Short mmCIF file of C-alpha atoms and ligand atoms in Angstrom, two decimals:
data_model
loop_
_atom_site.label_atom_id
_atom_site.label_comp_id
_atom_site.label_asym_id
_atom_site.label_seq_id
_atom_site.Cartn_x
_atom_site.Cartn_y
_atom_site.Cartn_z
CA MET A 87 54.40 88.60 101.02
CA THR A 88 55.85 86.59 103.85
CA THR A 89 56.36 88.53 107.37
CA ARG A 90 59.86 87.73 109.22
CA SER A 91 59.02 87.05 113.62
CA LEU A 92 62.21 87.87 115.09
CA ASN A 93 62.51 85.17 117.82
CA LEU A 94 63.90 88.75 120.40
CA ALA A 95 64.86 88.39 123.75
CA ASP A 96 64.06 91.83 124.18
CA PRO A 97 61.08 92.27 120.97
CA SER A 98 61.63 96.59 122.57
CA LEU A 99 64.29 96.81 120.46
CA LEU A 100 62.89 95.72 116.54
CA VAL A 101 61.11 99.48 116.27
CA ASP A 102 59.09 100.54 113.70
CA LYS A 103 59.28 104.71 114.32
CA ALA A 104 61.74 106.74 114.36
CA PHE A 105 64.22 108.66 117.05
CA VAL A 106 64.14 112.83 116.12
CA ALA A 107 65.14 114.46 119.42
CA GLY A 108 64.42 111.96 122.09
CA GLN A 109 61.25 110.93 120.40
CA TRP A 110 59.74 107.83 118.90
CA VAL A 111 58.42 109.37 116.37
CA VAL A 112 55.81 107.85 112.73
CA ALA A 113 56.08 110.53 109.27
CA PRO A 114 52.74 113.11 109.70
CA ASP A 115 51.84 111.44 106.59
CA ARG A 116 52.67 108.13 109.07
CA THR A 117 54.26 106.71 105.11
CA THR A 118 56.80 104.06 105.99
CA ILE A 119 59.74 102.74 103.96
CA GLU A 120 59.22 98.31 104.58
CA VAL A 121 62.35 96.52 104.95
CA THR A 122 62.69 92.85 103.98
CA ASP A 123 65.30 89.90 104.25
CA PRO A 124 67.01 89.48 100.76
CA PHE A 125 67.68 85.95 102.22
CA ASP A 126 63.36 86.06 100.74
CA GLY A 127 61.81 88.76 99.81
CA ALA A 128 59.87 88.58 103.79
CA LEU A 129 58.75 91.92 105.41
CA VAL A 130 61.32 91.94 108.86
CA GLY A 131 59.52 95.79 109.96
CA THR A 132 58.98 99.01 108.72
CA VAL A 133 60.32 102.72 108.78
CA PRO A 134 59.41 105.76 109.03
CA SER A 135 59.29 108.11 105.63
CA LEU A 136 60.25 110.51 107.48
CA ASP A 137 59.08 114.66 105.29
CA VAL A 138 62.26 117.31 105.80
CA GLY A 139 60.22 119.11 107.69
CA SER A 140 60.36 116.25 110.81
CA LEU A 141 64.02 115.89 109.90
CA ARG A 142 64.91 119.56 110.47
CA ARG A 143 63.01 119.26 114.07
CA ALA A 144 66.17 116.39 114.68
CA ILE A 145 68.41 119.66 113.06
CA ASP A 146 66.87 121.80 115.84
CA ALA A 147 67.74 120.05 118.58
CA ALA A 148 71.13 118.55 118.18
CA HIS A 149 72.14 122.31 117.25
CA ALA A 150 70.03 123.43 121.30
CA ALA A 151 71.32 119.48 122.81
CA GLN A 152 75.53 120.72 121.54
CA PRO A 153 76.32 123.76 123.67
CA GLY A 154 75.25 121.87 127.13
CA TRP A 155 76.54 118.28 125.91
CA ALA A 156 80.00 119.85 124.87
CA ALA A 157 79.83 121.63 128.36
CA LYS A 158 79.60 118.59 129.77
CA THR A 159 83.07 116.94 131.73
CA ALA A 160 84.67 114.54 129.88
CA LYS A 161 84.76 112.20 132.26
CA GLU A 162 80.32 112.39 132.94
CA ARG A 163 80.56 111.95 128.25
CA SER A 164 82.80 109.48 129.07
CA ASN A 165 80.91 107.08 131.74
CA ILE A 166 78.02 107.83 129.66
CA LEU A 167 79.84 106.05 125.86
CA ARG A 168 81.05 103.16 128.36
CA CYS A 169 77.34 102.98 129.86
CA TRP A 170 76.08 102.60 126.08
CA PHE A 171 79.23 100.21 125.31
CA ASP A 172 77.78 97.77 128.01
CA LEU A 173 74.35 97.85 126.69
CA ILE A 174 75.82 96.94 122.79
CA ILE A 175 77.42 93.67 123.93
CA ALA A 176 74.52 93.22 126.62
CA ASN A 177 72.05 92.62 123.27
CA ALA A 178 74.79 91.53 120.93
CA ASP A 179 72.43 88.22 120.59
CA ASP A 180 69.11 90.60 119.74
CA LEU A 181 71.56 92.71 117.66
CA ALA A 182 72.94 90.19 115.73
CA LEU A 183 69.49 88.93 114.51
CA ILE A 184 68.18 91.98 113.67
CA LEU A 185 70.94 92.79 111.96
CA THR A 186 70.89 89.51 109.72
CA SER A 187 66.96 89.72 108.39
CA GLU A 188 67.90 92.77 108.00
CA GLN A 189 71.00 92.31 105.56
CA GLY A 190 71.20 89.06 105.59
CA LYS A 191 75.03 88.20 106.89
CA PRO A 192 75.48 85.14 109.12
CA LEU A 193 74.35 85.58 112.26
CA ALA A 194 78.04 84.77 113.16
CA GLU A 195 79.68 87.17 111.39
CA ALA A 196 76.77 89.83 112.03
CA LYS A 197 77.66 89.27 116.23
CA GLY A 198 81.50 89.67 115.10
CA GLU A 199 80.28 93.51 113.16
CA ILE A 200 78.55 93.91 116.62
CA ILE A 201 81.42 92.76 119.16
CA SER A 202 84.03 94.45 117.65
CA ASN A 203 83.02 97.73 116.33
CA ALA A 204 81.02 98.37 119.67
CA GLY A 205 85.12 98.63 120.68
CA TYR A 206 84.17 101.81 118.51
CA ILE A 207 82.12 102.62 122.04
CA GLU A 208 84.94 101.86 124.04
CA TRP A 209 87.70 102.97 122.49
CA PHE A 210 86.26 106.44 122.33
CA ALA A 211 84.41 106.51 125.11
CA GLU A 212 87.86 106.84 126.53
CA GLU A 213 89.90 109.14 123.94
CA ALA A 214 87.02 111.85 124.57
CA LYS A 215 89.14 111.81 128.43
CA ARG A 216 92.67 112.81 126.07
CA VAL A 217 91.50 115.49 123.86
CA ASP A 218 93.89 118.35 124.82
CA GLY A 219 95.65 121.19 123.42
CA ASP A 220 99.26 122.69 124.25
CA ILE A 221 100.61 125.14 125.65
CA ILE A 222 103.67 127.32 123.67
CA PRO A 223 105.55 129.40 124.47
CA GLY A 224 104.95 132.96 123.38
CA ALA A 225 105.99 134.79 120.55
CA SER A 226 107.20 137.83 121.70
CA PRO A 227 108.07 138.68 125.98
CA GLY A 228 104.98 138.54 128.48
CA GLN A 229 103.20 136.02 125.69
CA ARG A 230 101.78 132.26 125.44
CA ILE A 231 100.33 130.50 122.62
CA LEU A 232 97.43 128.47 123.48
CA VAL A 233 96.00 125.41 121.29
CA LEU A 234 92.56 124.77 122.46
CA LYS A 235 91.00 121.51 121.15
CA GLN A 236 86.34 122.12 119.93
CA PRO A 237 84.11 120.44 119.16
CA VAL A 238 83.16 121.17 115.45
CA GLY A 239 78.70 121.16 116.56
CA VAL A 240 76.31 119.88 114.59
CA CYS A 241 77.13 116.00 112.59
CA ALA A 242 74.89 114.97 110.44
CA ALA A 243 76.40 110.23 110.09
CA ILE A 244 74.57 108.69 106.04
CA THR A 245 75.67 104.70 106.62
CA PRO A 246 75.35 101.72 103.92
CA TRP A 247 72.77 98.87 104.12
CA ASN A 248 76.69 96.65 104.12
CA PHE A 249 77.40 96.44 107.76
CA PRO A 250 74.66 98.46 109.90
CA ASN A 251 76.42 97.82 113.02
CA GLY A 252 79.84 98.44 113.21
CA MET A 253 79.02 101.79 110.59
CA ILE A 254 77.33 103.60 112.85
CA THR A 255 79.79 103.08 115.75
CA ARG A 256 82.11 104.09 114.32
CA LYS A 257 81.00 107.31 113.56
CA ALA A 258 78.45 108.42 116.40
CA GLY A 259 81.96 107.23 119.27
CA PRO A 260 84.15 109.82 117.77
CA ALA A 261 81.35 112.34 117.27
CA LEU A 262 79.95 112.39 120.85
CA ALA A 263 83.38 111.57 122.21
CA ALA A 264 84.41 115.09 121.41
CA GLY A 265 81.36 116.71 122.45
CA CYS A 266 79.71 116.87 119.26
CA THR A 267 75.36 115.84 118.02
CA MET A 268 74.41 113.58 114.96
CA ILE A 269 71.54 112.97 113.65
CA LEU A 270 72.36 109.37 111.79
CA LYS A 271 70.71 108.66 108.28
CA PRO A 272 70.55 104.89 107.44
CA ALA A 273 70.70 103.07 104.88
CA SER A 274 66.69 102.16 104.25
CA GLN A 275 67.36 98.78 103.33
CA THR A 276 68.72 98.19 106.62
CA PRO A 277 67.19 101.14 109.64
CA LEU A 278 66.62 98.22 111.58
CA SER A 279 69.91 98.13 113.66
CA ALA A 280 70.81 101.74 113.62
CA LEU A 281 67.40 101.93 115.34
CA ALA A 282 67.40 99.62 117.95
CA LEU A 283 71.36 101.29 118.73
CA ALA A 284 69.02 104.27 119.41
CA VAL A 285 67.23 102.62 122.11
CA LEU A 286 70.79 101.82 123.84
CA ALA A 287 71.13 104.89 123.09
CA GLU A 288 68.50 106.46 125.39
CA ARG A 289 68.92 104.10 128.16
CA ALA A 290 72.46 104.62 128.18
CA GLY A 291 71.59 108.51 129.03
CA ILE A 292 72.49 110.59 125.75
CA PRO A 293 70.36 113.31 126.47
CA ALA A 294 67.54 114.49 124.36
CA GLY A 295 68.69 115.78 120.41
CA VAL A 296 72.11 114.39 121.33
CA PHE A 297 71.85 111.59 119.28
CA SER A 298 68.66 110.84 116.12
CA VAL A 299 68.10 108.30 113.73
CA VAL A 300 65.22 109.38 111.00
CA THR A 301 64.30 107.95 107.68
CA GLY A 302 63.51 108.76 104.63
CA GLN A 303 64.40 109.86 101.06
CA ALA A 304 68.41 109.69 100.92
CA LYS A 305 68.54 112.80 98.45
CA VAL A 306 65.88 114.74 99.88
CA PHE A 307 68.27 114.15 103.67
CA GLY A 308 71.58 114.29 101.95
CA GLN A 309 70.18 117.63 100.28
CA GLU A 310 69.12 119.12 103.94
CA PHE A 311 72.16 117.87 104.85
CA CYS A 312 74.11 119.96 102.41
CA THR A 313 72.59 123.07 103.35
CA ASN A 314 71.15 123.69 106.05
CA PRO A 315 73.88 126.10 108.76
CA LYS A 316 73.53 123.83 111.74
CA ILE A 317 74.49 121.41 110.55
CA ALA A 318 78.71 121.33 110.26
CA LYS A 319 80.64 118.52 109.01
CA ILE A 320 79.08 115.79 107.18
CA THR A 321 80.42 111.96 107.17
CA PHE A 322 79.54 109.31 104.94
CA THR A 323 80.30 105.77 103.75
CA GLY A 324 79.74 104.33 100.61
CA SER A 325 79.86 104.42 97.19
CA THR A 326 81.48 107.38 95.04
CA GLU A 327 79.59 108.62 93.26
CA VAL A 328 77.49 109.29 96.36
CA GLY A 329 80.27 111.20 97.83
CA ARG A 330 81.31 112.70 94.95
CA TRP A 331 77.78 114.59 94.93
CA LEU A 332 77.90 115.08 98.78
CA MET A 333 81.19 116.72 98.43
CA ARG A 334 80.29 118.96 95.27
CA GLU A 335 76.56 120.04 96.85
CA ALA A 336 78.77 120.68 100.60
CA ALA A 337 80.96 122.50 99.07
CA GLY A 338 78.31 126.01 99.43
CA GLY A 339 78.66 125.55 103.10
CA ILE A 340 82.55 124.65 103.23
CA LYS A 341 81.32 121.76 105.22
CA HIS A 342 84.23 119.44 107.35
CA LEU A 343 83.70 116.45 105.50
CA SER A 344 84.62 112.24 106.08
CA LEU A 345 83.85 110.04 104.03
CA GLU A 346 84.53 106.02 103.71
CA LEU A 347 83.92 105.42 100.01
CA GLY A 348 84.56 103.02 97.18
CA GLY A 349 87.59 100.51 97.07
CA ASN A 350 89.31 98.20 94.39
CA ALA A 351 91.99 96.27 96.68
CA PRO A 352 94.97 94.01 95.57
CA PHE A 353 95.56 91.27 97.30
CA ILE A 354 99.13 90.37 96.29
CA VAL A 355 100.57 87.02 96.57
CA PHE A 356 104.53 86.43 95.88
CA ASP A 357 106.34 84.13 95.52
CA ASP A 358 108.70 83.88 98.22
CA ALA A 359 105.10 83.65 100.87
CA ASP A 360 103.64 81.32 102.83
CA ILE A 361 100.72 79.82 100.19
CA ASP A 362 98.64 78.23 103.58
CA ALA A 363 98.64 81.66 104.85
CA ALA A 364 98.24 83.53 102.11
CA VAL A 365 94.37 81.29 101.06
CA GLU A 366 93.29 81.97 104.62
CA GLY A 367 93.90 85.50 103.85
CA ALA A 368 91.67 85.60 100.62
CA MET A 369 89.25 83.29 102.07
CA THR A 370 88.16 85.95 105.01
CA SER A 371 89.48 89.02 103.02
CA LYS A 372 87.16 87.93 99.62
CA PHE A 373 84.47 86.48 100.64
CA ARG A 374 83.52 88.35 104.37
CA ASN A 375 79.71 89.31 103.79
CA SER A 376 79.32 87.61 100.51
CA GLY A 377 83.02 89.71 99.56
CA GLN A 378 80.03 93.12 100.42
CA THR A 379 82.56 94.78 102.30
CA CYS A 380 85.20 97.92 101.13
CA VAL A 381 88.53 97.10 101.76
CA CYS A 382 87.53 92.80 100.09
CA ALA A 383 90.30 91.26 98.34
CA ASN A 384 89.47 92.56 94.47
CA ARG A 385 91.44 91.04 92.89
CA LEU A 386 94.15 88.71 93.09
CA TYR A 387 97.70 89.31 92.00
CA VAL A 388 100.03 85.64 92.42
CA GLN A 389 103.65 85.50 91.72
CA ASP A 390 103.91 82.82 88.30
CA GLY A 391 105.98 80.07 90.49
CA VAL A 392 102.59 80.53 93.32
CA VAL A 393 100.00 80.41 90.85
CA GLU A 394 99.07 76.68 90.72
CA ALA A 395 99.81 76.02 94.29
CA PHE A 396 97.51 78.68 95.67
CA THR A 397 94.75 78.36 93.50
CA THR A 398 94.05 74.39 94.49
CA LYS A 399 94.15 75.89 97.00
CA LEU A 400 92.08 78.48 96.70
CA ILE A 401 89.59 76.51 95.05
CA ALA A 402 89.85 73.74 97.60
CA LYS A 403 88.71 76.43 100.89
CA VAL A 404 85.61 78.26 98.54
CA LYS A 405 84.01 74.94 97.53
CA ALA A 406 83.18 74.08 101.49
CA LEU A 407 81.18 77.66 101.67
CA GLN A 408 77.96 77.30 103.20
CA LEU A 409 75.43 79.00 101.52
CA GLY A 410 71.78 79.75 102.60
CA GLN A 411 69.92 81.83 104.68
CA GLY A 412 72.16 83.86 107.85
CA SER A 413 70.19 82.38 111.32
CA GLN A 414 70.63 78.11 109.60
CA PRO A 415 73.13 77.09 111.79
CA GLY A 416 76.31 76.09 109.10
CA THR A 417 75.90 78.63 106.90
CA THR A 418 78.91 81.35 106.24
CA GLN A 419 77.45 82.59 102.88
CA GLY A 420 74.38 84.92 103.17
CA PRO A 421 72.87 86.58 100.07
CA LEU A 422 73.56 88.95 97.88
CA ILE A 423 72.08 92.78 99.31
CA ASP A 424 69.74 92.42 96.47
CA GLU A 425 69.17 91.83 92.18
CA HIS A 426 71.44 94.56 91.45
CA ALA A 427 73.88 92.63 92.53
CA VAL A 428 73.74 89.80 90.81
CA THR A 429 73.27 91.47 88.14
CA LYS A 430 76.24 93.67 88.05
CA VAL A 431 78.38 90.38 89.57
CA GLU A 432 77.08 88.56 86.63
CA GLN A 433 77.90 91.56 84.67
CA HIS A 434 81.66 91.32 85.99
CA VAL A 435 82.05 86.99 85.20
CA ALA A 436 80.48 87.46 81.41
CA ASP A 437 82.95 90.61 81.37
CA ALA A 438 86.05 88.83 82.26
CA LEU A 439 85.35 85.09 80.48
CA GLY A 440 84.37 87.16 77.28
CA LYS A 441 88.03 88.51 77.23
CA GLY A 442 89.50 85.11 77.67
CA ALA A 443 89.84 83.74 81.30
CA THR A 444 88.49 81.14 82.66
CA LEU A 445 86.18 79.74 84.79
CA LEU A 446 87.33 77.52 87.07
CA LEU A 447 84.68 77.11 90.66
CA GLY A 448 80.58 78.76 90.11
CA GLY A 449 79.51 81.83 88.01
CA LYS A 450 76.10 81.50 88.27
CA ARG A 451 73.18 82.31 89.69
CA SER A 452 71.70 79.62 93.42
CA ALA A 453 68.81 77.96 92.78
CA LEU A 454 68.61 78.93 96.72
CA GLY A 455 66.86 82.78 95.42
CA SER A 456 67.28 85.11 93.26
CA THR A 457 69.71 87.13 95.27
CA PHE A 458 71.60 84.12 95.81
CA PHE A 459 75.00 84.00 93.34
CA GLU A 460 77.28 81.08 94.03
CA PRO A 461 80.91 81.82 95.66
CA THR A 462 82.71 81.80 91.73
CA VAL A 463 86.64 81.19 90.93
CA ILE A 464 88.12 82.83 87.70
CA GLY A 465 91.64 81.91 86.19
CA GLY A 466 93.52 83.38 83.51
CA VAL A 467 91.97 87.12 84.11
CA THR A 468 93.96 89.81 82.54
CA GLN A 469 94.67 94.17 83.93
CA ASP A 470 91.78 95.14 80.40
CA MET A 471 88.80 93.40 82.31
CA LEU A 472 86.08 94.95 84.44
CA VAL A 473 86.70 92.97 87.95
CA THR A 474 90.01 94.86 87.76
CA GLN A 475 88.97 98.05 87.19
CA GLU A 476 85.35 97.88 89.14
CA GLU A 477 84.68 97.53 93.25
CA THR A 478 82.96 93.58 92.05
CA PHE A 479 80.97 93.73 95.91
CA ALA A 480 80.62 90.12 95.82
CA PRO A 481 81.77 86.03 95.39
CA LEU A 482 83.86 86.34 93.42
CA ALA A 483 88.09 85.82 92.93
CA PRO A 484 89.08 87.38 90.38
CA ILE A 485 92.82 85.08 89.71
CA ILE A 486 95.84 87.45 87.71
CA SER A 487 99.12 85.92 87.44
CA PHE A 488 102.75 88.18 87.87
CA LYS A 489 106.08 87.67 86.99
CA ASP A 490 107.68 90.22 89.58
CA GLU A 491 107.23 93.30 91.96
CA ALA A 492 107.96 96.10 89.16
CA ASP A 493 104.74 94.21 87.82
CA VAL A 494 102.32 94.01 90.02
CA ILE A 495 102.95 97.17 91.89
CA ALA A 496 102.01 99.24 88.46
CA MET A 497 99.35 96.70 88.47
CA ALA A 498 97.39 96.91 91.46
CA ASN A 499 98.17 100.67 91.70
CA ASP A 500 96.22 101.02 88.18
CA SER A 501 93.16 102.24 90.12
CA GLU A 502 91.41 105.28 91.20
CA PHE A 503 90.50 103.91 94.11
CA GLY A 504 93.08 103.29 96.98
CA LEU A 505 91.42 101.68 100.77
CA ALA A 506 93.12 98.75 101.35
CA SER A 507 95.37 96.65 100.39
CA TYR A 508 97.36 93.31 100.97
CA PHE A 509 100.36 91.54 100.40
CA TYR A 510 102.22 88.01 101.27
CA ALA A 511 105.54 87.68 101.29
CA ARG A 512 108.21 87.07 103.85
CA ASP A 513 111.70 88.46 102.58
CA MET A 514 111.88 91.25 105.38
CA GLY A 515 113.10 93.65 101.89
CA ARG A 516 110.36 92.83 100.01
CA VAL A 517 107.78 93.53 102.11
CA MET A 518 109.33 97.03 103.69
CA ARG A 519 109.80 98.05 99.32
CA VAL A 520 105.55 96.91 98.33
CA ALA A 521 104.35 98.85 101.53
CA GLU A 522 105.87 101.68 101.14
CA ALA A 523 105.09 101.41 97.12
CA LEU A 524 101.53 100.71 97.01
CA GLN A 525 99.08 103.74 96.40
CA ALA A 526 96.30 102.90 99.80
CA GLY A 527 95.25 104.11 102.92
CA MET A 528 95.53 100.61 104.46
CA VAL A 529 98.30 97.92 103.53
CA GLY A 530 97.55 93.58 105.39
CA VAL A 531 101.09 92.41 105.34
CA ASN A 532 100.15 88.52 105.38
CA THR A 533 96.55 89.85 106.67
CA GLY A 534 93.34 89.42 105.27
CA ALA A 535 91.95 91.36 107.25
CA LEU A 536 92.48 95.00 108.81
CA ALA A 537 89.64 96.62 110.66
CA ASN A 538 90.05 97.44 114.16
CA GLU A 539 89.41 100.00 117.44
CA MET A 540 93.10 100.67 117.99
CA ALA A 541 94.02 101.51 113.67
CA PRO A 542 93.39 104.18 111.51
CA PHE A 543 90.61 103.22 108.58
CA GLY A 544 90.51 105.45 105.68
CA GLY A 545 91.30 105.45 101.96
CA VAL A 546 93.95 108.00 99.47
CA LYS A 547 93.14 108.72 96.24
CA GLN A 548 89.01 108.46 94.63
CA SER A 549 88.10 105.72 98.55
CA GLY A 550 87.57 109.44 100.89
CA LEU A 551 89.11 111.89 102.68
CA GLY A 552 90.05 111.32 106.62
CA ARG A 553 90.71 108.14 109.31
CA GLU A 554 87.46 106.17 111.75
CA GLY A 555 89.60 104.46 115.07
CA SER A 556 92.40 105.27 116.60
CA ARG A 557 93.37 108.61 118.30
CA TYR A 558 93.37 109.97 114.77
CA GLY A 559 89.73 109.35 114.40
CA MET A 560 89.22 112.17 116.88
CA ASP A 561 90.72 115.28 114.75
CA GLY A 562 87.62 115.22 112.05
CA TYR A 563 85.10 115.97 114.50
CA LEU A 564 87.89 118.35 116.58
CA GLU A 565 88.31 122.14 115.39
CA LEU A 566 92.15 124.05 117.16
CA LYS A 567 91.80 127.45 118.53
CA TYR A 568 94.54 129.40 118.67
CA VAL A 569 94.32 131.65 121.64
CA CYS A 570 97.26 134.37 121.69
CA LEU A 571 97.78 135.18 125.14
CA ALA A 572 99.87 138.28 125.88
CA GLY A 573 100.14 140.99 128.48
CA LEU A 574 100.89 138.12 131.04
CA GLY A 575 103.87 141.72 132.91
N1 NDP B 658 82.80 101.95 101.41
C1 NDP B 658 82.46 101.47 101.88
O1 NDP B 658 82.18 101.05 103.16
C2 NDP B 658 80.20 100.65 100.56
C3 NDP B 658 80.79 101.40 99.76
N2 NDP B 658 79.93 100.81 98.80
C4 NDP B 658 79.81 100.67 97.39
O2 NDP B 658 78.62 101.52 96.95
C5 NDP B 658 78.16 100.63 95.99
C6 NDP B 658 76.52 101.32 95.89
O3 NDP B 658 76.36 100.70 97.44
P1 NDP B 658 74.86 101.16 97.15
O4 NDP B 658 74.69 100.92 99.33
O5 NDP B 658 73.91 102.05 96.12
O6 NDP B 658 75.42 102.62 98.46
P2 NDP B 658 74.65 104.49 98.40
O7 NDP B 658 76.16 104.99 98.38
O8 NDP B 658 74.26 103.93 97.05
O9 NDP B 658 74.82 104.43 99.82
C7 NDP B 658 75.33 104.28 101.15
C8 NDP B 658 74.20 105.47 101.62
O10 NDP B 658 74.60 107.32 100.85
C9 NDP B 658 72.62 107.13 100.86
N3 NDP B 658 72.11 107.45 99.82
C10 NDP B 658 72.51 107.78 98.45
N4 NDP B 658 72.30 109.09 98.16
C11 NDP B 658 72.37 109.82 98.78
C12 NDP B 658 72.23 110.99 98.38
N5 NDP B 658 71.97 111.62 97.43
N6 NDP B 658 72.25 112.26 99.22
C13 NDP B 658 72.29 111.58 100.49
N7 NDP B 658 71.68 110.06 100.54
C14 NDP B 658 72.15 109.36 99.94
C15 NDP B 658 71.49 105.91 100.95
O11 NDP B 658 70.37 105.74 101.69
P3 NDP B 658 69.47 104.84 100.66
O12 NDP B 658 69.86 103.67 101.43
O13 NDP B 658 67.60 105.18 101.61
O14 NDP B 658 69.93 105.35 99.15
C16 NDP B 658 72.18 105.04 102.07
O15 NDP B 658 72.10 105.63 103.24
C17 NDP B 658 78.58 99.82 96.50
O16 NDP B 658 78.16 99.23 95.38
C18 NDP B 658 79.52 100.09 96.49
O17 NDP B 658 80.61 99.99 95.58
C19 NDP B 658 77.94 100.74 99.68
C20 NDP B 658 78.33 100.76 100.99
C21 NDP B 658 79.83 100.27 102.13
O1 LIG B 659 82.42 99.51 105.11
C1 LIG B 659 83.35 98.87 105.15
O2 LIG B 659 83.38 96.29 104.04
C2 LIG B 659 83.58 97.84 106.23
O3 LIG B 659 84.59 99.37 107.25
C3 LIG B 659 85.21 97.31 106.26
S1 LIG B 659 85.68 96.32 108.04
O4 LIG B 659 86.32 97.42 108.25
O5 LIG B 659 84.88 95.90 108.47
O6 LIG B 659 86.15 95.18 107.58
#
């Protein structure tokens, strides 16, 4: 196996140890997990395959540290989080190179992920100071009703490989701001970004035990998170299948749950849309991270009168995409995370073509390597095809034409998922009707990009529970306490 050496300005950001209770540790039996570059399988680094005993040390430390962390003033927690944010920004180039080497996305996208998602640390550093309650007139004379907001306690976080940096700051930001402590298990394919964030968290002054990063067997760690009484909350981003498993396993302890799960976003272009804007939005939403985002346009519905113009313009843009190694200048489409992902998109293409769809561009693996799939456009897609029912998570743009509003709303809502949705239209009556009719947690109107720290990110139906970002993002890490103050004379 070849090895990949990274030319980092600060090599200490690339670590081969886990961060447990403020200590950098190896596995007791020294077993490791290899981290490879999806571009060519080169070895980027190794991380420990920790045992459950090491995980319990992290949990115990988080439990012991939580009262002291919550006892700090909001301003003290805010200042430490702000320092973490500043360090992330200052080290963004190194963090981007680490991210690209383990996940594959183009360097510019990696840096964009880091900068934009550091914003969640910045945002919640401020929100820490706005965790206030209520004083309500009493139900009886001499009484007052107090409503306090208190941190839920020790939180377990489990994050996916597609945004190895951003999915962590979205969870650690509000948790630590609220006065909670956190044990994070990153995806085994992309743990190095999480560990680099832990290096910077330690430098920022986050006390030992408040934030740990553990690497090891997912199911074993998941079981421990679900059953250990010291864990008050589990926050998860990943597949709906694993989200369901966690929900079942955590039921025994009535744990708090935040779930950011799978999606199947409809992207609708009406005949009154700005077609050029719609094409730009489709490119942003469909091909970012090579289509490996939970909010990607998964199915493109285009009204009959404009489907030809839209398709022609979209193909021209897709042809310009440049496949390659993420760290190489000019690359705009990296590899998929692994060969399973390529097999899945091949299945979706074959199913669609087998049921009568037309291949308009791409449609096959790339000679660049076993994890590459050509950016692909297919037309004549119908609602019975897998590609409209399942999340493809790859650079495949399936185009379905439709007659009218009622027709497309019915097709768009024909899914167990309800995370993101998008549509392009200019008639204001239509904009309000469609925005209200779509069954999704998020609706992009005349835009293909939704995520930012000021907005409540999350889904309905089987796309998850709770919201990340915005002032609503704190709610999942706080408990309400009602104090009835009587005898006030
Ligand atoms: N909503 C979103 O943002 C995302 C959605 N997805 C969807 O999920 C599909 C599969 O992607 P994948 O990465 O395999 O997602 P998974 O849900 O399998 O993995 C996400 C995270 O969960 C962990 N995990 C897996 N099984 C368990 C378990 N039993 N207990 C605790 N943790 C567990 C993984 O650990 P490990 O890496 O060690 O297996 C990883 O850290 C994608 O095709 C996509 O549809 C994927 C990523 C993000
Ligand atoms: O998990 C994902 O796919 C991300 O949430 C997508 S985004 O929020 O960065 O757009």
